[in-house]
XYZ file of C-alpha atoms in Angstrom:
614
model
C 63.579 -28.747 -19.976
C 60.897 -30.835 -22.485
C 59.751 -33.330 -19.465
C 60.119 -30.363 -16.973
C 57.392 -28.238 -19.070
C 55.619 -31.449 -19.534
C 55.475 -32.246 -15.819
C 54.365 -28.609 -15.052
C 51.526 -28.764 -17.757
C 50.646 -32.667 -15.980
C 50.920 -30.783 -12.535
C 48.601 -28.290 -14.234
C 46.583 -30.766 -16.124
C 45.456 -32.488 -12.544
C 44.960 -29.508 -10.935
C 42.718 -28.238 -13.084
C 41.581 -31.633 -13.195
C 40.773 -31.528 -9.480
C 38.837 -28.425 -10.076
C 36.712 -30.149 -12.425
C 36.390 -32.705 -10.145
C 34.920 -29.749 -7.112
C 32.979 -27.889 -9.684
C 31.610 -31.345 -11.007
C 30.756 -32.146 -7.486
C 29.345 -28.887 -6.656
C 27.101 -29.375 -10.208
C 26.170 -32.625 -8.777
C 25.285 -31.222 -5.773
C 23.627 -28.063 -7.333
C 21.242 -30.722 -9.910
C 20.740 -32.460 -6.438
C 19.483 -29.594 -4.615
C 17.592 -28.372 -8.196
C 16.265 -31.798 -8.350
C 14.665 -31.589 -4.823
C 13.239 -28.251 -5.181
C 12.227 -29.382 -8.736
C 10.440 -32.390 -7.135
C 8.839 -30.282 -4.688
C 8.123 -27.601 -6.831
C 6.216 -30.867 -9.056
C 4.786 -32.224 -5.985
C 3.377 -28.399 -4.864
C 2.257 -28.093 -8.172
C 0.009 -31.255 -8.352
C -1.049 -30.372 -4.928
C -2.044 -27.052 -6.226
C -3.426 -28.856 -10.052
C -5.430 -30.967 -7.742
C -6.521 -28.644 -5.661
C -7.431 -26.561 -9.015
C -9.354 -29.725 -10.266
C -11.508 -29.776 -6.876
C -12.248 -26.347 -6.915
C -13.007 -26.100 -10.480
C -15.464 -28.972 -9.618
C -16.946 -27.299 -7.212
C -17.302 -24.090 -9.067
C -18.633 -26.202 -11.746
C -21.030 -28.083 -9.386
C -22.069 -24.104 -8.330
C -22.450 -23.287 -11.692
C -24.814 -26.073 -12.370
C -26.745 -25.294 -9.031
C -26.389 -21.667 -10.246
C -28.091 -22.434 -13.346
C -31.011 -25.001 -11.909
C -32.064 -22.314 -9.740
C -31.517 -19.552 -12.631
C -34.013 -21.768 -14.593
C -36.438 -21.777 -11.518
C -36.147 -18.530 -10.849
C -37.153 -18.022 -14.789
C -39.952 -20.355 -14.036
C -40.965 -18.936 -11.032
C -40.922 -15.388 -12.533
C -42.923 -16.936 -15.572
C -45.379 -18.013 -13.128
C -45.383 -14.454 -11.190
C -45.772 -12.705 -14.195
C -48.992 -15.071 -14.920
C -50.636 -14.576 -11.519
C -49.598 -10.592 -11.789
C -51.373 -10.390 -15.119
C -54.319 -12.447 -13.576
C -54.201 -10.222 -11.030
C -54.307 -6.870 -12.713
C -57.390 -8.377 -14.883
C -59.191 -9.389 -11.290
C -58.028 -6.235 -10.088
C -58.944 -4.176 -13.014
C -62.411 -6.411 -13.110
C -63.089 -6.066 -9.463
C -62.464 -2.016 -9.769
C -64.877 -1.593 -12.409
C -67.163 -3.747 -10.368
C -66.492 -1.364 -7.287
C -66.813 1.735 -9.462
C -70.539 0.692 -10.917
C -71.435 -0.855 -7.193
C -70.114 2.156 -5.894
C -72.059 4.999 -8.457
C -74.902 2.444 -8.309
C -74.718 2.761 -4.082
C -74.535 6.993 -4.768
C -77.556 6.805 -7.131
C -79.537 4.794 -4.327
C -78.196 7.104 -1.819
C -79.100 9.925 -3.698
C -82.700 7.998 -3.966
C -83.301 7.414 -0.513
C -82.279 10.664 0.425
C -85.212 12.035 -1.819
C -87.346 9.809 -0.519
C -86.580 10.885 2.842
C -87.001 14.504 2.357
C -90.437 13.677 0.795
C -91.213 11.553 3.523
C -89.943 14.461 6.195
C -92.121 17.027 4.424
C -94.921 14.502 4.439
C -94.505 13.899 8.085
C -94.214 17.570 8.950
C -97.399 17.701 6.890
C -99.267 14.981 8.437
C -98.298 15.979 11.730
C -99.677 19.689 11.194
C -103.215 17.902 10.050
C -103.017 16.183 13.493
C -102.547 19.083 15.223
C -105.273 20.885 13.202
C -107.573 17.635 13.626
C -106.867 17.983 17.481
C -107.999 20.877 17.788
C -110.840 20.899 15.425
C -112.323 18.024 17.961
C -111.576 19.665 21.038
C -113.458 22.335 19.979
C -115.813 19.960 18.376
C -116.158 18.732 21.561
C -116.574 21.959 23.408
C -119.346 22.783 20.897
C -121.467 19.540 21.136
C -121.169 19.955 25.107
C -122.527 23.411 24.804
C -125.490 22.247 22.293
C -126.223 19.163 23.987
C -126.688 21.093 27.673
C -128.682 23.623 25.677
C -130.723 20.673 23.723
C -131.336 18.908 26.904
C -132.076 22.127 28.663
C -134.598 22.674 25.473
C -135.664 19.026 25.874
C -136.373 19.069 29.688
C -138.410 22.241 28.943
C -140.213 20.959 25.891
C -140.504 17.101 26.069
C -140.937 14.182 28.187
C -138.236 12.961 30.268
C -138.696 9.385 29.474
C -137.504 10.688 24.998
C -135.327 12.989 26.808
C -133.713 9.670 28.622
C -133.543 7.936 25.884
C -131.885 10.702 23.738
C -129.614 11.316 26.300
C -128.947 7.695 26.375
C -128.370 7.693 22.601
C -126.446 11.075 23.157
C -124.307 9.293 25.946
C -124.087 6.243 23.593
C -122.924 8.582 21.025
C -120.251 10.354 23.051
C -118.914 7.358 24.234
C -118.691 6.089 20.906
C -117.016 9.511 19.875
C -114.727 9.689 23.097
C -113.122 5.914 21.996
C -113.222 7.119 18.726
C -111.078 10.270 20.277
C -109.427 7.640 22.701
C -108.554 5.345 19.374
C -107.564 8.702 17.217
C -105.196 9.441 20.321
C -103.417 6.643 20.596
C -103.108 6.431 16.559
C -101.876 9.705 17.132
C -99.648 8.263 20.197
C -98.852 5.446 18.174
C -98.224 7.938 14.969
C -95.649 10.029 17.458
C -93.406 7.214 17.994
C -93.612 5.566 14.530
C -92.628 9.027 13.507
C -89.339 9.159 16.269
C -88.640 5.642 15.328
C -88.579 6.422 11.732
C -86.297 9.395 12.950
C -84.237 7.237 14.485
C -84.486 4.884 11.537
C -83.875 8.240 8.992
C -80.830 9.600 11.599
C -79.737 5.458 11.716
C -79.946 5.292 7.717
C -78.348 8.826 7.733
C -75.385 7.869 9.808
C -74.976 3.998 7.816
C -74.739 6.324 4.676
C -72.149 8.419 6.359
C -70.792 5.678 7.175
C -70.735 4.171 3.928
C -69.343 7.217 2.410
C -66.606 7.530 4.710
C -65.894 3.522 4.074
C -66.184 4.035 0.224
C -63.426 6.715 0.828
C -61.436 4.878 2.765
C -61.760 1.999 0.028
C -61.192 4.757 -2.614
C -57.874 6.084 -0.642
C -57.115 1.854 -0.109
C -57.779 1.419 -3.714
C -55.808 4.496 -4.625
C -53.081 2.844 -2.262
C -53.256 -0.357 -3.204
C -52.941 1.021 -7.206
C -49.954 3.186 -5.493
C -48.444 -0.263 -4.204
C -49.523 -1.704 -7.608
C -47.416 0.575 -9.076
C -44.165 -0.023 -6.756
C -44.716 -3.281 -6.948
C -44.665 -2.954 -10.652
C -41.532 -0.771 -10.244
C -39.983 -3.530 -8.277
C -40.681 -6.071 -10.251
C -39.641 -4.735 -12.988
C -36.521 -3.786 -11.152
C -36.225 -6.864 -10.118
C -36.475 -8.467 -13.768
C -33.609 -5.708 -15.103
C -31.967 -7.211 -11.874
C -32.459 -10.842 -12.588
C -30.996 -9.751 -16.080
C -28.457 -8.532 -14.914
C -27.638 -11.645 -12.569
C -28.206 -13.835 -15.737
C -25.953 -11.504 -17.820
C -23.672 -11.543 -14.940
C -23.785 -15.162 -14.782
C -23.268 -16.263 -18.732
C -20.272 -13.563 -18.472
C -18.928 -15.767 -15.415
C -19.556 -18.698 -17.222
C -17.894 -17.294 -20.224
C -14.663 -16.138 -17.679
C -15.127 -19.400 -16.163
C -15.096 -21.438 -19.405
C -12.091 -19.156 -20.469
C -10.130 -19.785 -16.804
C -10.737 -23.467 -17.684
C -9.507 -23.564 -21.252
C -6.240 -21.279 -19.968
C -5.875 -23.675 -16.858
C -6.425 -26.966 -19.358
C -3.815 -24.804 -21.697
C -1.268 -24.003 -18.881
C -1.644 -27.413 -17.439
C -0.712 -28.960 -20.971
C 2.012 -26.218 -21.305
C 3.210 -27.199 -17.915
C 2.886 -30.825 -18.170
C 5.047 -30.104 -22.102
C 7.780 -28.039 -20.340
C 8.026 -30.634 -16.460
C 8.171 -33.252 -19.640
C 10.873 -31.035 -21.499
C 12.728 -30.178 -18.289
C 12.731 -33.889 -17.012
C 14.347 -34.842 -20.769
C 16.640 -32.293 -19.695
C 17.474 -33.218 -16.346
C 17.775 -36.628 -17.700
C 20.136 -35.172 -20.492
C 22.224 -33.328 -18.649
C 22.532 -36.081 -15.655
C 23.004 -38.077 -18.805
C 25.239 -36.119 -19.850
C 27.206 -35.297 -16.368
C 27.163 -38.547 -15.674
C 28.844 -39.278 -19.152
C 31.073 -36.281 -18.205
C 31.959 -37.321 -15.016
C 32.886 -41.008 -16.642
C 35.066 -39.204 -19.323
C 36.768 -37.015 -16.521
C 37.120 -40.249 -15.392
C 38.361 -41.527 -18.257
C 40.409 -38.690 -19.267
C 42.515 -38.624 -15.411
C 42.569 -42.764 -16.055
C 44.335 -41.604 -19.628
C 46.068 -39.142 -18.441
C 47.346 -40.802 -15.260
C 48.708 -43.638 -18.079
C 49.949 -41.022 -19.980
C 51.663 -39.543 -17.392
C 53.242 -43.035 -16.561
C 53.502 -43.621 -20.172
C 55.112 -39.865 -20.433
C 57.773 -41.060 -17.466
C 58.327 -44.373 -19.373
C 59.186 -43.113 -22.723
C 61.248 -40.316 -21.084
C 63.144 -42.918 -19.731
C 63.049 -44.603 -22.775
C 64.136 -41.305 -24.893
C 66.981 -41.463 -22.056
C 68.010 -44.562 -22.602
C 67.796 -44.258 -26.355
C 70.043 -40.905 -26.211
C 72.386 -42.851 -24.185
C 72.575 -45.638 -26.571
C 72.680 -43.593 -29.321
C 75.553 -41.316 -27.712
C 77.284 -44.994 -27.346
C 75.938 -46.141 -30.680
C 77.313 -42.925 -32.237
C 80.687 -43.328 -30.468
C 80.690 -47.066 -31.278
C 79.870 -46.063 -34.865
C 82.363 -43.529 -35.134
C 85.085 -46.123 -33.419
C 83.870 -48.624 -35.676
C 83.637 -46.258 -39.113
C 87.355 -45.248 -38.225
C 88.297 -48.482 -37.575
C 86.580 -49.647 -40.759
C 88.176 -46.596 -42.682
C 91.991 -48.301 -41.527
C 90.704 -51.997 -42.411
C 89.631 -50.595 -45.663
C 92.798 -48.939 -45.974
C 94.127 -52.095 -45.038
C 92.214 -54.399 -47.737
C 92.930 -51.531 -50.187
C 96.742 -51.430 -49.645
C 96.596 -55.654 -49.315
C 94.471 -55.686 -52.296
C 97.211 -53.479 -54.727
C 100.025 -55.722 -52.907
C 97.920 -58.611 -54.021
C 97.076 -57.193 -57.533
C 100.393 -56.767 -58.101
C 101.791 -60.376 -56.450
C 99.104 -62.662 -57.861
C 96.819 -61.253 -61.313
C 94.005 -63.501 -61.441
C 91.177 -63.959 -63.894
C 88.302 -61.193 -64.162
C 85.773 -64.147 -62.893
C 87.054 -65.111 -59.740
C 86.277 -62.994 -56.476
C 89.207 -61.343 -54.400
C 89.992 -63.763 -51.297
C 88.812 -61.670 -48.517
C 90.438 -62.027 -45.006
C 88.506 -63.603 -42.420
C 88.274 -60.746 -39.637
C 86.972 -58.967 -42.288
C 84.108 -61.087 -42.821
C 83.559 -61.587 -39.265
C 83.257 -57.787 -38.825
C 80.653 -57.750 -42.024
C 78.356 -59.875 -40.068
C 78.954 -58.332 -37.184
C 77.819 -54.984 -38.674
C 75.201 -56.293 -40.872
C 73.971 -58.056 -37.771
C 73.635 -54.544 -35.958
C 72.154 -53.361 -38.810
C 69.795 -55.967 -39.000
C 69.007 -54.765 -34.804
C 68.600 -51.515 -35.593
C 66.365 -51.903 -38.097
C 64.245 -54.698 -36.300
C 64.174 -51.729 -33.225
C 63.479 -49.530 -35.490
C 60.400 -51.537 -37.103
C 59.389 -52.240 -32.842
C 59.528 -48.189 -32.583
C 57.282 -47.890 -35.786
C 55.026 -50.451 -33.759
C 55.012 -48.574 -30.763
C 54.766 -45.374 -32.513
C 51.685 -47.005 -34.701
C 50.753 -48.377 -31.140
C 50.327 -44.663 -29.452
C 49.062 -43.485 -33.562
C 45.999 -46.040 -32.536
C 45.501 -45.074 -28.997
C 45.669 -41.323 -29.891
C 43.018 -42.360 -32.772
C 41.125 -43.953 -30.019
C 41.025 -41.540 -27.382
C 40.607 -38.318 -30.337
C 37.488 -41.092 -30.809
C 36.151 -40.628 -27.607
C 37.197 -36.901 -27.123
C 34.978 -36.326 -30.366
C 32.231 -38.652 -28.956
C 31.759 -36.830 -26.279
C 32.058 -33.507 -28.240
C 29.044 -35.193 -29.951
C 27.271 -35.756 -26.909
C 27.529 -32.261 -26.043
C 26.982 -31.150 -29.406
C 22.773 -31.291 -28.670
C 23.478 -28.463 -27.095
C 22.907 -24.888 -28.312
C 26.348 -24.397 -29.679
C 26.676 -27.530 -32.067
C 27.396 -26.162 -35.222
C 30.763 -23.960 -33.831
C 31.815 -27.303 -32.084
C 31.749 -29.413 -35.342
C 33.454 -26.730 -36.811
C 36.186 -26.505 -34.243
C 35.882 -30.684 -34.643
C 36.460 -30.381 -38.410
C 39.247 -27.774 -37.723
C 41.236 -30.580 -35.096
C 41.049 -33.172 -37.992
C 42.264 -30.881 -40.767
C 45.043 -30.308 -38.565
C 45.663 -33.534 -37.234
C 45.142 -34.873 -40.999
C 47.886 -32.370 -41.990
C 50.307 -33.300 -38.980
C 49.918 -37.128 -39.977
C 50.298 -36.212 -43.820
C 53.469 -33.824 -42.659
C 54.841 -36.999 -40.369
C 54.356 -39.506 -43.408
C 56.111 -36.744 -45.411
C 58.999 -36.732 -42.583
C 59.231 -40.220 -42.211
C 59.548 -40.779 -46.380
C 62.199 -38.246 -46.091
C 64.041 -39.331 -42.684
C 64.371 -43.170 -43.815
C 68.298 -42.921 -44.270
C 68.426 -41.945 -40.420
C 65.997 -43.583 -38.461
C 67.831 -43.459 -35.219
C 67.139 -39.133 -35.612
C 63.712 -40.321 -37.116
C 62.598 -41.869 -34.174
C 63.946 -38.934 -31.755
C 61.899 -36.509 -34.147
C 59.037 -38.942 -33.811
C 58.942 -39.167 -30.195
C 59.117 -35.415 -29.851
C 56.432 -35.338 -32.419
C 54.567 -37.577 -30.249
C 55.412 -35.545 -27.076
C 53.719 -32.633 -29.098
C 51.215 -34.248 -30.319
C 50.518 -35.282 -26.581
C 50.553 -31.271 -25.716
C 48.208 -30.858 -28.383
C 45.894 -33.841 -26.913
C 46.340 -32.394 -23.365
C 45.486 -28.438 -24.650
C 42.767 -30.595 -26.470
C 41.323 -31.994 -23.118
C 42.056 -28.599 -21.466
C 39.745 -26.867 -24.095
C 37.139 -29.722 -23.630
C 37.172 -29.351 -20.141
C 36.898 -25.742 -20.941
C 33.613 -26.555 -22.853
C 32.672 -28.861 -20.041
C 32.568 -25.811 -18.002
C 30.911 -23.407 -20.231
C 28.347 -26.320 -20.633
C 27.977 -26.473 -16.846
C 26.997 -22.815 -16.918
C 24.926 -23.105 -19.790
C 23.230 -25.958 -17.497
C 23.295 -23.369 -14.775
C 21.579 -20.513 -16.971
C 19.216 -23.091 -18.101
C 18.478 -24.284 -15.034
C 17.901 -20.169 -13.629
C 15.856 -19.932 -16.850
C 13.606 -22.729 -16.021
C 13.516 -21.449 -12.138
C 12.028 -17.850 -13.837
C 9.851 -20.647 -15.785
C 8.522 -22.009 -12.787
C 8.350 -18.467 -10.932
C 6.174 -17.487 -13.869
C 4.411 -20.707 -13.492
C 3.730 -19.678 -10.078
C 2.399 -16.349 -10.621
C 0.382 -17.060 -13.291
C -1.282 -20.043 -10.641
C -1.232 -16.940 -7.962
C -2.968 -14.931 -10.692
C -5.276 -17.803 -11.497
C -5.681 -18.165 -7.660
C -6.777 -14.449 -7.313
C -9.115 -14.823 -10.740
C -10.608 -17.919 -9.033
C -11.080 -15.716 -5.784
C -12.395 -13.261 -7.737
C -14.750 -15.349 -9.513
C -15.788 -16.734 -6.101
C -16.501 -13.372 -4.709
C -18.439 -12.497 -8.044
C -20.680 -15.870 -7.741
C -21.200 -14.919 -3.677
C -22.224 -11.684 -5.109
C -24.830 -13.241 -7.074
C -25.795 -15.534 -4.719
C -26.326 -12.569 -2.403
C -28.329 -10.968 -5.314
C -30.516 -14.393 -5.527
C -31.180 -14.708 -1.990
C -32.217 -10.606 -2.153
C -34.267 -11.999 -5.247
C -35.410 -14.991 -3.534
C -36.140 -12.338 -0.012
C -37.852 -9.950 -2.633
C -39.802 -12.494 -4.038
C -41.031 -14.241 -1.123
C -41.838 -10.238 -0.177
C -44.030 -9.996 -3.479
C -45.249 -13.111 -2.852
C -46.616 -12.227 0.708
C -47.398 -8.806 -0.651
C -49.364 -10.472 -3.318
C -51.119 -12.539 -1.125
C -52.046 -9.681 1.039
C -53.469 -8.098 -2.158
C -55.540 -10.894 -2.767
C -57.098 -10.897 0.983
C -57.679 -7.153 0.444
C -59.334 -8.060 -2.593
C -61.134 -10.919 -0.950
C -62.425 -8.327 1.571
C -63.192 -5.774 -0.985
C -65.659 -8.401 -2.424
C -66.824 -9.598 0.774
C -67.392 -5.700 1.481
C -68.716 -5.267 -2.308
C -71.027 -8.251 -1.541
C -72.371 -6.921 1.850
C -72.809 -3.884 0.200
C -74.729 -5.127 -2.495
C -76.886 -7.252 -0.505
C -76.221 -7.023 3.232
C -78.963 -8.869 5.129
C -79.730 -5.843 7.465
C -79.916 -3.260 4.456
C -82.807 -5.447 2.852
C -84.460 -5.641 6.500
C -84.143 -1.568 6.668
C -85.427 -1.532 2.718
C -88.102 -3.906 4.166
C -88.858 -1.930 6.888
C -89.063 1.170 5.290
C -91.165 -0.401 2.723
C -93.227 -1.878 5.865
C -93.282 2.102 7.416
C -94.736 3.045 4.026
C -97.511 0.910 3.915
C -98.326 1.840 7.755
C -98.217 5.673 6.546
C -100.836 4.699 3.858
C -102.941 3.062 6.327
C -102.776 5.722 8.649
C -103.693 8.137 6.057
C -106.454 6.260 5.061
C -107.707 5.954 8.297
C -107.369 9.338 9.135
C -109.052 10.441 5.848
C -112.295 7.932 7.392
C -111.705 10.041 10.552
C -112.105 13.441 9.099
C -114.971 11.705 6.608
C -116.593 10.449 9.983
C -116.524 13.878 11.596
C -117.842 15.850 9.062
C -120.521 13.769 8.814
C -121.396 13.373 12.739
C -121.253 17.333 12.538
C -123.772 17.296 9.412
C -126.075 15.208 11.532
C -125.279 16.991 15.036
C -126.331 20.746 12.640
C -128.992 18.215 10.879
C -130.158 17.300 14.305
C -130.105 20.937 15.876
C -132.234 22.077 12.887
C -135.077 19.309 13.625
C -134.728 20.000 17.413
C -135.224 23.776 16.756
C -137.433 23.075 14.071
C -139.464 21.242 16.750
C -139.503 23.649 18.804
């Protein structure tokens, strides 16, 4: 019934055995298909770390670009802000310029339009004395034709006609004289008439270049109020501009700061990641290590326990053949003990028939028969088998002590490999527990063997089934470890899901880094949209600037023609020139009227004589 339970708990022992042997090649063929996606997983990931690298170069390349043209732009806007300021002093200096050009222009206006008022009422004036002179010789005229018919009427009557000749002559000479003079006064006054439209012409002319300049100084007062409007806007959107270009540089230091941060978090994930592949390859390496040790000492153990088994089915036969010679050494010892009873009946009735027949001395030994002595040695040399099997049992027994030793050696060697494992400290304890026990079962079979000396033949049966138990015990043992093998496997197994969620973290955070890189990339096309706006509005500022400055050009240009524009001197000139004609005129005319009065004083002075005369 023993060897049947035995061979059911072998039968049991290999199948469970073989299981081990599927689940260890499922495990290998689980860490083979973990170690694939693990090296893929390690290749995707330095695909992706070196893809990181390049684009953190590049984004570090942009940033550098970023900040070379941030620095220009600060120079540039350094250098806008200079020409604006120059250009609000030229401005401001060219305005004031316009402003005193422009009251000085209105006070000369204001001038010249005096000065032709007075030179209107001086014409109207001048052209009433013309009239009045007209008419005053006409009449003049008239009256000397009348007196000089009557005085040559008179001077027919009363004197010669050779005086009367010659006074007629002289009175012809005379007229002449005073018909050029009328002819000459005419044609000043001719001449007078169209100085007088031209200088109309020259007044309306001067009249329409000061509407004129009016309407252009308003026009250059609404430009100037526009260009001060634009002034202002552009003022506006430069300043708009600078809050922008803060913002942008804000903007960009807090980019730089995220981007300095995503760099110090990749450098610290890609250090935590290169710890934990270097942690996780230990571990692969411990646990194929450790499977592979595993798989050895499954080896091992079905080697042992295939020997066992055979040594199991040899000391079986061995316990039967030692039952069976102990059933015939029993019955041969009981045949030989009864049979040794009767001899020593025998020697004990031959020794009183002897005792009585022949009384010998004290110091001589009884004569013993010879059978007798022949079964002595035969007994003693039995004895002297038995004990020398028994001594070859204690060997063999000693023999199995030493292999049990060596494979309870092993078993806890490879209890100590797996004992870096999270559950160390309960194994050692369950370690310590096996020795105290198998200390107490060798310290309880010493105790049994000091005790079973007398019968060693029972001895050795309790031995063997000791062993046999002992056996169970190693083969529970191995069950247990195999046990533990298991639970280890799924420990691996957890382990290995735990560092899957490790690496599915791993790869979220990089899709999370991905997404703050994207977003980071977006931001800096943001601001490079904001610097090329900058760069458009600045080139816009620029060209509105420079339009400014050919306004202002033409302002001057217009200030300068104003202040001295070659035809305004030639008017100035001419007017100047129609002044000094005017004076001459009126000079001449005053001679005129002298002249007339006095040919009247002498034409009354020479009526007088001639009446006188008569």
């Amino acid at each position: 019934l023993q060897f049947q339970d035995s061979q059911s708990k072998i039968d049991i022992l290999q199948s469970e055995v073989y299981d081990l042997r599927i689940v260890l090649q499922s495990a290998d063929k689980e860490l083979s298909a973990v170690k694939l996606e693990y090296s893929a997983f390690q290749e995707k990931q330095e695909k992706e770390m070196s893809q990181l690298s390049g684009r953190h170069m590049d984004v570090q390349f942009q940033l550098d670009s970023v900040r070379l043209e941030h620095e220009r732009v600060l120079e540039e806007k350094a250098s806008l802000q200079d020409d604006y300021d120059n250009l609000q002093e030229v401005t401001k200096f060219e305005t004031d310029q316009l402003k005193q050009q422009l009251q000085d222009q209105e006070q000369e206006a204001k001038a010249m339009n005096t000065e032709l008022c007075n030179l209107l009422k001086l014409l109207k004036t001048e052209k009433e004395h013309n009239k009045k002179l007209t008419l005053q010789l006409q009449e003049d005229k008239e009256n000397n034709s009348k007196e000089l018919l009557k005085v040559l009427e008179k001077a027919q009557v009363e004197k010669p006609s050779s005086e009367m000749v010659t006074q007629c002559q002289q009175q012809e000479a005379k007229l002449q004289k005073l018909e050029q003079e009328l002819a000459a006064a005419e044609e000043t006054i001719v001449s007078l008439k169209k100085t007088n439209n031209t200088d109309k012409e020259v007044v309306t002319d001067l009249m329409r270049q000061i509407q004129e300049l009016r309407s252009s100084i308003n026009h250059k007062n609404e430009s100037i109020n526009g260009l001060t409007r634009e002034l202002e806007d552009i003022n506006c959107k430069y300043n708009l501009v600078l809050a922008a270009k803060e913002e942008s540089k804000r903007i960009i230091e807090d980019q730089g700061k995220k981007i300095e941060e995503l760099r110090e978090s990749l450098e610290r994930r890609q250090i935590a990641d290169n710890i934990e592949r270097d942690l996780l390859c230990e571990d692969l390496h411990h646990t194929t290590d450790q499977l592979m040790r595993l798989t050895e000492a499954s080896k091992k153990h079905e080697s042992l326990l295939q020997c066992v088994q055979e040594e199991v089915t040899k000391k079986e036969a061995l316990i039967q053949e030692l039952r069976e010679q102990l059933d015939k050494t029993t019955a041969e010892l009981e045949m030989r003990k009864n049979e040794y009873e009767l001899k020593m009946k025998q020697i004990d009735c031959f020794v009183d028939a002897s005792s009585v027949t022949f009384p010998q001395c004290p110091k001589t030994p009884p004569k013993f028969d010879v059978n007798l002595a022949k079964l002595l040695e035969t007994h003693e040399q039995e004895i002297a088998y038995r004990r020398a099997s028994a001594i070859n049992l204690e060997h063999l027994v000693h023999e199995l002590n030493e292999e049990r030793r060596v494979k309870n050696e092993e078993i806890l060697r490879l209890k100590e490999q797996l004992s870096e494992l999270e559950n160390l400290r309960l194994e050692m304890q369950i370690l310590v527990e096996n020795n105290r026990n198998l200390q107490s079962l060798v310290e309880a079979q010493k105790l049994s063997k000091n005790s079973d000396q007398k019968h060693p033949d029972v001895q050795y049966l309790k031995e063997k089934e000791e062993e046999i138990a002992e056996e169970r015990l190693a083969k529970n043992k191995a069950m247990e470890e195999m046990l533990k093998i298991k639970a280890e496997l799924e420990k691996t197994k957890n382990t290995l899901k735990i560092k899957e969620n490790a690496c599915l973290e791993i790869t979220l955070e990089m899709e999370r880094t991905r997404a703050l890189e994207l977003k980071a990339f977006n931001e800096k096309e943001e601001i490079r949209s904001k610097l090329e706006e900058t760069y458009e509005e600045r080139d816009r500022i620029g060209k509105e600037m420079d339009l400014l400055r050919k306004q202002v050009d033409l302002l001057a240009e217009e200030n300068g023609k104003l202040l001295g524009h070659q035809n305004l001197n030639q008017k100035i000139q001419y007017i100047v020139k129609l002044k000094k004609d005017y004076t001459k005129l009126s000079e001449e005319t005053e001679k005129l009227r002298v002249e007339n009065a006095f040919l009247k004083e002498s034409k009354k002075c020479d009526v007088c004589r001639q009446h006188d005369q008569l």
